């Protein structure tokens, strides 16, 4: 087992920078997930750790040893790819044993390790089949078997579940987590899927456009996103992000909804903000009272919950409905934004502002419905 230290790592393809200086330490034995939109540089970073891609500048160390000039096979890493990369003409047994054959391990030890990996992955009955005779999930398990038999210090996963259908993806996610608990090797898992990221990670690294936006536990990142990007990317339905401005006395007013103060702040008058609030944090009343009166456009049924949508001055506002409120489409409801659930971001830099709100908030008189119609 080993920790992985990445120090000011940059990558340039044909003069074009793709990674702008990555600095992270991935603790020994952790399950680290790197999440970010397609093209942000996740695979490039993973491939540099594995040694499949040159490092333009900076340093990558595994277990304290700098790996920049070490051959991929000697780095103690095993990688699992999205497309499985199995040899079609080989049986499951031969596929799993392949890296051991390359390493010229004695036949008896090879067989022992393959049998053990097959037991862990429930592949014992399939060892004589070829990949074409397996389901997608089984093929991915063979690819994992091939990684396990190498007994690596570090497992590297590049979107290994993306080719599976939704149900199988959830099952395999659980299997991978179990496997990690059992083997306890440092694991680095790359995905663009934020649900996969939240559920698998001990440590989550959110990337955007070749930079690390935030590092933390899934709960920390969900509760206290460091930027508008992270706030909007992590969570489903996504966090509501609404433009707002600080008024003359520090009051925060959503743009386009003049007069309704949602919080009192100590920020400078005129500061342009983005206010974030999770769809499950907005409270809703079906009777007139305090709060913002809105007419719900659309209700999305998710089985266990329902999400209502409302177009608030050009921003889509999502609200998770409390159980039991059927038939709200087209109805007027009154929304309140609890101060403790509000997040503030600088609208220019996108960065989180931590001292924005006073704890006690005086709400202005409720608006009349006409004022908020778009
Ligand atoms: N071999 C390559 N040559 C040139 N550009 C590349 C190469 N590989 C990746 N890129 C570019 O680098 C960026 C990051 O790619 P990648 O690491 O594959 O992103 P991700 O895995 O996050 O989707 C993208 O803009 C991609 O087009
Ligand atoms: Mg990729």
Tab-separated table of C-alpha atoms and ligand atoms in Angstrom:
chain	number	residue	atom	x	y	z
A	1	UNK	CA	0.000	0.000	0.000
A	2	UNK	CA	1.139	3.525	-0.671
A	3	UNK	CA	0.135	7.161	-0.730
A	4	UNK	CA	0.291	9.134	-3.969
A	5	UNK	CA	1.706	12.661	-3.970
A	6	UNK	CA	1.142	14.906	-6.954
A	7	UNK	CA	3.196	18.106	-6.878
A	8	UNK	CA	2.573	20.992	-9.295
A	9	UNK	CA	1.885	18.603	-12.164
A	10	UNK	CA	1.244	20.221	-15.531
A	11	UNK	CA	0.423	18.714	-18.900
A	12	UNK	CA	0.610	20.324	-22.301
A	13	UNK	CA	-0.495	18.694	-25.562
A	14	UNK	CA	0.971	20.333	-28.667
A	15	UNK	CA	1.627	23.574	-26.774
A	16	UNK	CA	-1.909	23.645	-25.374
A	17	UNK	CA	-2.106	23.421	-21.555
A	18	UNK	CA	-4.529	20.762	-20.351
A	19	UNK	CA	-3.541	20.504	-16.661
A	20	UNK	CA	-2.494	23.771	-15.020
A	21	UNK	CA	-0.603	22.613	-11.923
A	22	UNK	CA	-2.215	19.896	-9.833
A	23	UNK	CA	-1.232	19.617	-6.156
A	24	UNK	CA	-2.812	16.799	-4.171
A	25	UNK	CA	-1.848	14.079	-1.741
A	26	UNK	CA	-3.931	10.929	-1.892
A	27	UNK	CA	-3.688	9.151	1.462
A	28	UNK	CA	-2.640	5.513	1.719
A	29	UNK	CA	-5.601	3.133	1.642
A	30	UNK	CA	-8.155	5.798	0.745
A	31	UNK	CA	-10.730	5.503	-1.981
A	32	UNK	CA	-10.191	8.760	-3.869
A	33	UNK	CA	-12.608	9.779	-6.603
A	34	UNK	CA	-11.681	12.398	-9.180
A	35	UNK	CA	-14.879	13.843	-10.627
A	36	UNK	CA	-15.436	16.498	-13.254
A	37	UNK	CA	-17.049	17.109	-16.616
A	38	UNK	CA	-15.798	15.404	-19.749
A	39	UNK	CA	-12.564	16.945	-21.040
A	40	UNK	CA	-11.420	18.463	-17.716
A	41	UNK	CA	-8.264	16.311	-17.635
A	42	UNK	CA	-9.198	13.373	-15.374
A	43	UNK	CA	-7.918	10.611	-17.652
A	44	UNK	CA	-4.770	12.560	-18.444
A	45	UNK	CA	-3.968	12.830	-14.720
A	46	UNK	CA	-4.720	9.145	-14.097
A	47	UNK	CA	-2.625	8.063	-17.076
A	48	UNK	CA	0.273	10.171	-15.811
A	49	UNK	CA	0.081	8.385	-12.437
A	50	UNK	CA	0.104	5.041	-14.277
A	51	UNK	CA	3.017	6.128	-16.461
A	52	UNK	CA	1.074	5.878	-19.714
A	53	UNK	CA	1.472	9.612	-20.365
A	54	UNK	CA	4.527	11.882	-19.975
A	55	UNK	CA	4.507	14.520	-17.248
A	56	UNK	CA	5.207	17.940	-18.803
A	57	UNK	CA	6.381	19.352	-15.452
A	58	UNK	CA	6.004	18.603	-11.753
A	59	UNK	CA	6.375	15.382	-9.823
A	60	UNK	CA	4.357	12.265	-9.050
A	61	UNK	CA	5.465	10.068	-6.148
A	62	UNK	CA	4.010	6.744	-5.022
A	63	UNK	CA	4.907	5.541	-1.527
A	64	UNK	CA	7.557	8.257	-1.307
A	65	UNK	CA	9.360	7.300	-4.547
A	66	UNK	CA	9.294	9.769	-7.444
A	67	UNK	CA	7.811	7.940	-10.420
A	68	UNK	CA	8.378	10.427	-13.265
A	69	UNK	CA	10.968	8.257	-14.999
A	70	UNK	CA	9.875	4.813	-13.787
A	71	UNK	CA	8.360	2.369	-16.295
A	72	UNK	CA	4.583	1.780	-15.970
A	73	UNK	CA	5.078	-1.892	-15.053
A	74	UNK	CA	7.362	-0.932	-12.151
A	75	UNK	CA	5.075	1.641	-10.512
A	76	UNK	CA	2.974	-0.783	-8.489
A	77	UNK	CA	-0.215	0.437	-10.184
A	78	UNK	CA	-2.922	-1.579	-11.919
A	79	UNK	CA	-5.447	0.168	-14.115
A	80	UNK	CA	-9.029	-0.742	-15.081
A	81	UNK	CA	-10.430	0.944	-18.186
A	82	UNK	CA	-13.927	1.853	-19.357
A	83	UNK	CA	-13.755	-0.439	-22.407
A	84	UNK	CA	-12.455	-3.458	-20.361
A	85	UNK	CA	-9.548	-3.989	-22.814
A	86	UNK	CA	-9.819	-7.818	-22.652
A	87	UNK	CA	-8.209	-10.129	-25.209
A	88	UNK	CA	-11.121	-11.679	-27.148
A	89	UNK	CA	-9.252	-14.853	-28.141
A	90	UNK	CA	-8.227	-15.647	-24.564
A	91	UNK	CA	-10.347	-17.309	-21.886
A	92	UNK	CA	-11.226	-15.517	-18.662
A	93	UNK	CA	-8.482	-17.498	-16.924
A	94	UNK	CA	-5.890	-16.460	-19.519
A	95	UNK	CA	-7.018	-12.854	-19.458
A	96	UNK	CA	-6.735	-12.618	-15.684
A	97	UNK	CA	-3.387	-14.449	-15.665
A	98	UNK	CA	-1.924	-12.333	-18.465
A	99	UNK	CA	0.002	-9.784	-16.364
A	100	UNK	CA	1.420	-12.645	-14.250
A	101	UNK	CA	2.592	-14.432	-17.390
A	102	UNK	CA	4.302	-11.224	-18.528
A	103	UNK	CA	5.935	-10.975	-15.115
A	104	UNK	CA	7.064	-14.618	-15.533
A	105	UNK	CA	5.545	-15.788	-12.278
A	106	UNK	CA	5.750	-19.557	-11.659
A	107	UNK	CA	2.693	-21.408	-13.008
A	108	UNK	CA	1.566	-22.654	-9.585
A	109	UNK	CA	1.521	-19.146	-8.131
A	110	UNK	CA	-0.249	-17.802	-11.214
A	111	UNK	CA	-2.999	-20.395	-10.827
A	112	UNK	CA	-3.338	-19.707	-7.129
A	113	UNK	CA	-3.717	-15.940	-7.647
A	114	UNK	CA	-6.188	-16.362	-10.519
A	115	UNK	CA	-8.310	-18.754	-8.458
A	116	UNK	CA	-8.328	-16.331	-5.551
A	117	UNK	CA	-9.292	-13.331	-7.710
A	118	UNK	CA	-12.026	-15.412	-9.361
A	119	UNK	CA	-13.404	-16.305	-5.930
A	120	UNK	CA	-13.445	-12.661	-4.822
A	121	UNK	CA	-15.163	-11.579	-8.031
A	122	UNK	CA	-17.588	-14.525	-8.410
A	123	UNK	CA	-15.986	-15.621	-11.662
A	124	UNK	CA	-14.984	-19.183	-10.711
A	125	UNK	CA	-17.666	-20.735	-12.941
A	126	UNK	CA	-16.680	-18.621	-15.933
A	127	UNK	CA	-12.922	-19.184	-16.073
A	128	UNK	CA	-13.040	-21.187	-19.302
A	129	UNK	CA	-15.322	-18.813	-21.195
A	130	UNK	CA	-14.205	-16.151	-23.643
A	131	UNK	CA	-15.150	-12.474	-23.182
A	132	UNK	CA	-17.799	-12.675	-25.944
A	133	UNK	CA	-19.671	-15.251	-23.809
A	134	UNK	CA	-19.946	-12.872	-20.832
A	135	UNK	CA	-22.255	-10.005	-19.862
A	136	UNK	CA	-20.903	-6.457	-19.587
A	137	UNK	CA	-20.734	-6.677	-15.811
A	138	UNK	CA	-18.843	-9.976	-15.948
A	139	UNK	CA	-16.377	-8.545	-18.464
A	140	UNK	CA	-15.721	-5.612	-16.180
A	141	UNK	CA	-15.134	-8.063	-13.304
A	142	UNK	CA	-12.571	-9.901	-15.452
A	143	UNK	CA	-10.822	-6.588	-16.065
A	144	UNK	CA	-10.785	-6.027	-12.307
A	145	UNK	CA	-9.478	-9.568	-11.767
A	146	UNK	CA	-6.581	-8.801	-14.049
A	147	UNK	CA	-5.799	-5.785	-11.857
A	148	UNK	CA	-6.212	-7.645	-8.540
A	149	UNK	CA	-3.808	-10.498	-9.381
A	150	UNK	CA	-0.968	-8.020	-9.699
A	151	UNK	CA	-1.483	-7.161	-6.022
A	152	UNK	CA	-0.874	-3.497	-6.763
A	153	UNK	CA	-0.121	-0.735	-4.276
A	154	UNK	CA	-2.533	1.511	-6.162
A	155	UNK	CA	-5.645	0.716	-8.188
A	156	UNK	CA	-6.496	3.160	-10.955
A	157	UNK	CA	-10.024	3.113	-12.403
A	158	UNK	CA	-10.902	5.199	-15.471
A	159	UNK	CA	-14.719	5.388	-15.706
A	160	UNK	CA	-14.989	1.579	-15.373
A	161	UNK	CA	-18.777	1.572	-15.045
A	162	UNK	CA	-19.751	3.953	-17.839
A	163	UNK	CA	-20.480	1.202	-20.373
A	164	UNK	CA	-22.900	-0.635	-18.080
A	165	UNK	CA	-26.640	-0.085	-17.861
A	166	UNK	CA	-28.015	1.834	-14.888
A	167	UNK	CA	-28.935	-1.120	-12.660
A	168	UNK	CA	-25.673	-2.965	-13.217
A	169	UNK	CA	-23.759	0.240	-12.615
A	170	UNK	CA	-25.221	0.491	-9.121
A	171	UNK	CA	-24.456	-3.186	-8.394
A	172	UNK	CA	-20.875	-2.888	-9.621
A	173	UNK	CA	-20.428	0.305	-7.622
A	174	UNK	CA	-21.287	-1.621	-4.467
A	175	UNK	CA	-18.977	-4.480	-5.484
A	176	UNK	CA	-16.086	-2.094	-6.047
A	177	UNK	CA	-16.628	-0.518	-2.641
A	178	UNK	CA	-16.720	-3.987	-0.992
A	179	UNK	CA	-13.587	-4.975	-2.857
A	180	UNK	CA	-11.850	-1.868	-1.589
A	181	UNK	CA	-12.841	-2.629	2.009
A	182	UNK	CA	-11.405	-6.087	1.574
A	183	UNK	CA	-8.142	-5.251	-0.212
A	184	UNK	CA	-7.541	-1.794	1.298
A	185	UNK	CA	-5.186	-0.668	-1.453
A	186	UNK	CA	-5.138	3.023	-2.359
A	187	UNK	CA	-7.729	3.431	-5.120
A	188	UNK	CA	-8.103	6.336	-7.531
A	189	UNK	CA	-11.368	6.273	-9.416
A	190	UNK	CA	-12.181	8.715	-12.212
A	191	UNK	CA	-15.762	9.485	-13.227
A	192	UNK	CA	-17.907	12.269	-14.691
A	193	UNK	CA	-20.893	10.914	-12.729
A	194	UNK	CA	-21.417	12.875	-9.519
A	195	UNK	CA	-23.662	10.227	-7.921
A	196	UNK	CA	-20.992	7.572	-8.479
A	197	UNK	CA	-18.434	10.000	-7.050
A	198	UNK	CA	-20.450	10.834	-3.927
A	199	UNK	CA	-21.234	7.202	-3.129
A	200	UNK	CA	-17.746	5.737	-3.656
A	201	UNK	CA	-15.373	8.362	-2.320
A	202	UNK	CA	-13.627	8.655	1.024
A	203	UNK	CA	-11.934	11.674	-0.499
A	204	UNK	CA	-13.419	13.547	-3.423
A	205	UNK	CA	-11.459	15.732	-5.822
A	206	UNK	CA	-13.601	17.958	-8.024
A	207	UNK	CA	-11.851	19.091	-11.215
A	208	UNK	CA	-12.819	21.710	-13.754
A	209	UNK	CA	-10.920	22.735	-16.889
A	210	UNK	CA	-7.564	21.299	-15.832
A	211	UNK	CA	-7.687	22.583	-12.249
A	212	UNK	CA	-8.680	21.181	-8.871
A	213	UNK	CA	-11.753	23.094	-7.649
A	214	UNK	CA	-12.124	21.392	-4.270
A	215	UNK	CA	-10.879	18.447	-2.212
A	216	UNK	CA	-12.840	17.011	0.709
A	217	UNK	CA	-15.183	14.331	1.943
A	218	UNK	CA	-18.385	13.945	-0.118
A	219	UNK	CA	-20.417	15.431	2.748
A	220	UNK	CA	-18.145	18.476	3.088
A	221	UNK	CA	-18.261	19.144	-0.628
A	222	UNK	CA	-22.022	18.784	-0.713
A	223	UNK	CA	-22.581	21.049	2.306
A	224	UNK	CA	-19.911	23.655	1.661
A	225	UNK	CA	-19.045	23.831	-2.032
A	226	UNK	CA	-15.996	26.053	-2.589
A	227	UNK	CA	-17.270	27.572	-5.819
A	228	UNK	CA	-20.322	28.060	-8.001
A	229	UNK	CA	-18.940	25.351	-10.267
A	230	UNK	CA	-18.826	22.743	-7.485
A	231	UNK	CA	-22.206	23.888	-6.144
A	232	UNK	CA	-23.838	23.359	-9.521
A	233	UNK	CA	-21.995	20.154	-10.408
A	234	UNK	CA	-22.464	18.090	-7.239
A	235	UNK	CA	-26.017	17.122	-6.315
A	236	UNK	CA	-29.125	16.009	-8.146
A	237	UNK	CA	-31.371	17.898	-8.712
A	238	UNK	CA	-28.666	20.550	-8.894
A	239	UNK	CA	-28.372	23.391	-6.375
A	240	UNK	CA	-30.411	26.446	-7.327
A	241	UNK	CA	-28.061	29.291	-8.260
A	242	UNK	CA	-29.710	32.689	-8.368
A	243	UNK	CA	-28.233	36.107	-9.145
A	244	UNK	CA	-28.577	38.567	-6.265
A	245	UNK	CA	-27.203	41.933	-5.211
A	246	UNK	CA	-26.356	43.533	-1.868
A	247	UNK	CA	-28.529	46.591	-1.140
A	248	UNK	CA	-27.728	49.838	0.730
A	249	UNK	CA	-28.010	48.295	4.212
A	250	UNK	CA	-26.371	44.967	3.439
A	251	UNK	CA	-29.633	43.283	2.582
A	252	UNK	CA	-29.460	40.546	-0.060
A	253	UNK	CA	-32.089	40.840	-2.774
A	254	UNK	CA	-32.578	38.345	-5.581
A	255	UNK	CA	-32.232	40.074	-8.942
A	256	UNK	CA	-35.556	40.654	-10.669
A	257	UNK	CA	-37.478	40.339	-7.413
A	258	UNK	CA	-37.102	43.855	-6.085
A	259	UNK	CA	-38.148	44.408	-2.514
A	260	UNK	CA	-37.881	40.890	-1.155
A	261	UNK	CA	-34.960	40.633	1.227
A	262	UNK	CA	-33.803	37.063	1.657
A	263	UNK	CA	-30.995	37.703	4.146
A	264	UNK	CA	-29.033	40.391	5.929
A	265	UNK	CA	-25.307	40.472	5.199
A	266	UNK	CA	-22.187	42.371	6.116
A	267	UNK	CA	-21.161	42.682	2.478
A	268	UNK	CA	-20.461	45.906	0.597
A	269	UNK	CA	-23.402	47.596	-1.104
A	270	UNK	CA	-23.682	46.640	-4.737
A	271	UNK	CA	-21.686	43.371	-4.445
A	272	UNK	CA	-22.947	41.042	-7.174
A	273	UNK	CA	-23.628	37.609	-5.688
A	274	UNK	CA	-24.773	34.210	-6.732
A	275	UNK	CA	-27.014	32.773	-4.057
A	276	UNK	CA	-27.179	28.994	-3.815
A	277	UNK	CA	-29.843	26.910	-2.142
A	278	UNK	CA	-30.409	23.164	-2.430
A	279	UNK	CA	-33.802	22.113	-3.814
A	280	UNK	CA	-34.439	20.105	-0.624
A	281	UNK	CA	-33.733	23.119	1.610
A	282	UNK	CA	-36.459	25.378	0.264
A	283	UNK	CA	-39.601	25.165	2.386
A	284	UNK	CA	-42.984	25.405	0.798
A	285	UNK	CA	-46.403	26.441	2.054
A	286	UNK	CA	-49.636	25.919	0.158
A	287	UNK	CA	-51.439	28.690	2.067
A	288	UNK	CA	-50.731	32.410	1.687
A	289	UNK	CA	-48.267	33.670	4.257
A	290	UNK	CA	-44.632	34.545	4.493
A	291	UNK	CA	-42.519	33.665	1.517
A	292	UNK	CA	-42.266	34.133	-2.183
A	293	UNK	CA	-45.489	33.331	-4.032
A	294	UNK	CA	-44.785	31.357	-7.215
A	295	UNK	CA	-46.881	29.358	-9.640
A	296	UNK	CA	-45.369	25.915	-10.271
A	297	UNK	CA	-44.800	25.203	-13.976
A	298	UNK	CA	-43.956	21.551	-13.854
A	299	UNK	CA	-43.679	18.653	-11.405
A	300	UNK	CA	-41.218	15.839	-12.076
A	301	UNK	CA	-42.125	12.476	-10.514
A	302	UNK	CA	-39.059	10.566	-9.255
A	303	UNK	CA	-40.923	7.771	-7.473
A	304	UNK	CA	-39.606	8.358	-3.965
A	305	UNK	CA	-39.819	12.124	-4.317
A	306	UNK	CA	-41.090	14.839	-6.613
A	307	UNK	CA	-39.396	17.996	-7.840
A	308	UNK	CA	-41.282	21.156	-8.782
A	309	UNK	CA	-39.847	23.676	-11.231
A	310	UNK	CA	-40.502	27.365	-11.479
A	311	UNK	CA	-38.922	29.935	-13.755
A	312	UNK	CA	-37.769	32.693	-11.406
A	313	UNK	CA	-36.834	35.741	-13.478
A	314	UNK	CA	-35.047	33.577	-16.028
A	315	UNK	CA	-33.407	31.180	-13.535
A	316	UNK	CA	-34.817	27.683	-13.205
A	317	UNK	CA	-35.751	27.090	-9.586
A	318	UNK	CA	-36.114	23.469	-8.408
A	319	UNK	CA	-37.888	22.591	-5.164
A	320	UNK	CA	-38.098	19.080	-3.705
A	321	UNK	CA	-41.728	18.705	-2.651
A	322	UNK	CA	-42.693	17.391	0.762
A	323	UNK	CA	-44.395	13.978	0.611
A	324	UNK	CA	-48.119	14.081	0.095
A	325	UNK	CA	-48.508	17.343	-1.815
A	326	UNK	CA	-50.148	15.969	-4.944
A	327	UNK	CA	-51.441	18.049	-7.818
A	328	UNK	CA	-49.394	21.203	-7.325
A	329	UNK	CA	-48.810	21.821	-11.037
A	330	UNK	CA	-50.280	25.192	-11.997
A	331	UNK	CA	-50.959	26.073	-8.341
A	332	UNK	CA	-49.516	29.003	-6.409
A	333	UNK	CA	-47.284	28.118	-3.471
A	334	UNK	CA	-45.220	30.217	-1.047
A	335	UNK	CA	-41.498	29.498	-0.907
A	336	UNK	CA	-39.149	30.358	1.958
A	337	UNK	CA	-35.379	30.203	1.839
A	338	UNK	CA	-34.093	29.414	5.370
A	339	UNK	CA	-31.057	31.603	6.029
A	340	UNK	CA	-28.949	28.730	7.364
A	341	UNK	CA	-29.380	26.924	4.033
A	342	UNK	CA	-28.231	29.860	1.892
A	343	UNK	CA	-24.801	29.788	0.292
A	344	UNK	CA	-23.215	32.906	-1.135
A	345	UNK	CA	-20.698	33.106	-3.950
A	346	UNK	CA	-18.934	36.067	-5.490
A	347	UNK	CA	-20.589	36.408	-8.893
A	348	UNK	CA	-17.348	37.663	-10.491
A	349	UNK	CA	-14.841	35.066	-9.186
A	350	UNK	CA	-17.347	32.280	-8.508
A	351	UNK	CA	-15.689	31.669	-5.107
A	352	UNK	CA	-17.554	30.938	-1.914
A	353	UNK	CA	-18.116	33.854	0.492
A	354	UNK	CA	-18.187	32.589	4.037
A	355	UNK	CA	-19.216	35.549	6.145
A	356	UNK	CA	-22.078	36.771	4.070
A	357	UNK	CA	-25.043	36.393	6.358
A	358	UNK	CA	-26.043	37.526	9.782
A	359	UNK	CA	-27.738	34.798	11.798
A	360	UNK	CA	-30.903	36.752	12.450
A	361	UNK	CA	-32.797	37.817	9.390
A	362	UNK	CA	-35.722	40.127	9.097
A	363	UNK	CA	-37.871	39.341	6.152
A	364	UNK	CA	-39.590	42.118	4.291
A	365	UNK	CA	-43.354	42.014	4.027
A	366	UNK	CA	-44.472	39.197	1.731
A	367	UNK	CA	-44.611	40.170	-1.893
A	368	UNK	CA	-47.777	40.151	-3.818
A	369	UNK	CA	-47.864	37.507	-6.477
A	370	UNK	CA	-47.837	39.956	-9.375
A	371	UNK	CA	-44.394	41.239	-8.465
A	372	UNK	CA	-42.655	37.950	-9.193
A	373	UNK	CA	-44.398	36.862	-12.368
A	374	UNK	CA	-41.884	36.742	-15.184
B	1	LIG	N1	-3.384	12.569	-26.857
B	1	LIG	C1	-3.922	13.790	-26.812
B	1	LIG	N2	-3.554	14.759	-27.682
B	1	LIG	C2	-4.068	16.010	-27.637
B	1	LIG	N3	-5.015	16.388	-26.742
B	1	LIG	C3	-5.436	15.478	-25.855
B	1	LIG	C4	-4.932	14.138	-25.837
B	1	LIG	N4	-5.533	13.456	-24.832
B	1	LIG	C5	-6.401	14.327	-24.250
B	1	LIG	N5	-6.341	15.530	-24.862
B	1	LIG	C6	-7.115	16.733	-24.468
B	1	LIG	O1	-6.875	16.990	-23.113
B	1	LIG	C7	-8.051	17.410	-22.449
B	1	LIG	C8	-8.345	16.511	-21.275
B	1	LIG	O2	-8.643	15.215	-21.749
B	1	LIG	P1	-8.976	14.000	-20.782
B	1	LIG	O3	-7.915	13.907	-19.747
B	1	LIG	O4	-9.197	12.803	-21.647
B	1	LIG	O5	-10.339	14.489	-20.118
B	1	LIG	P2	-11.415	13.653	-19.250
B	1	LIG	O6	-10.851	12.308	-18.972
B	1	LIG	O7	-11.610	14.493	-18.033
B	1	LIG	O8	-12.656	13.605	-20.079
B	1	LIG	C9	-9.148	17.424	-23.505
B	1	LIG	O9	-9.286	18.729	-23.988
B	1	LIG	C10	-8.602	16.509	-24.574
B	1	LIG	O10	-9.089	16.876	-25.824
B	2	LIG	MG1	-11.591	10.433	-19.507
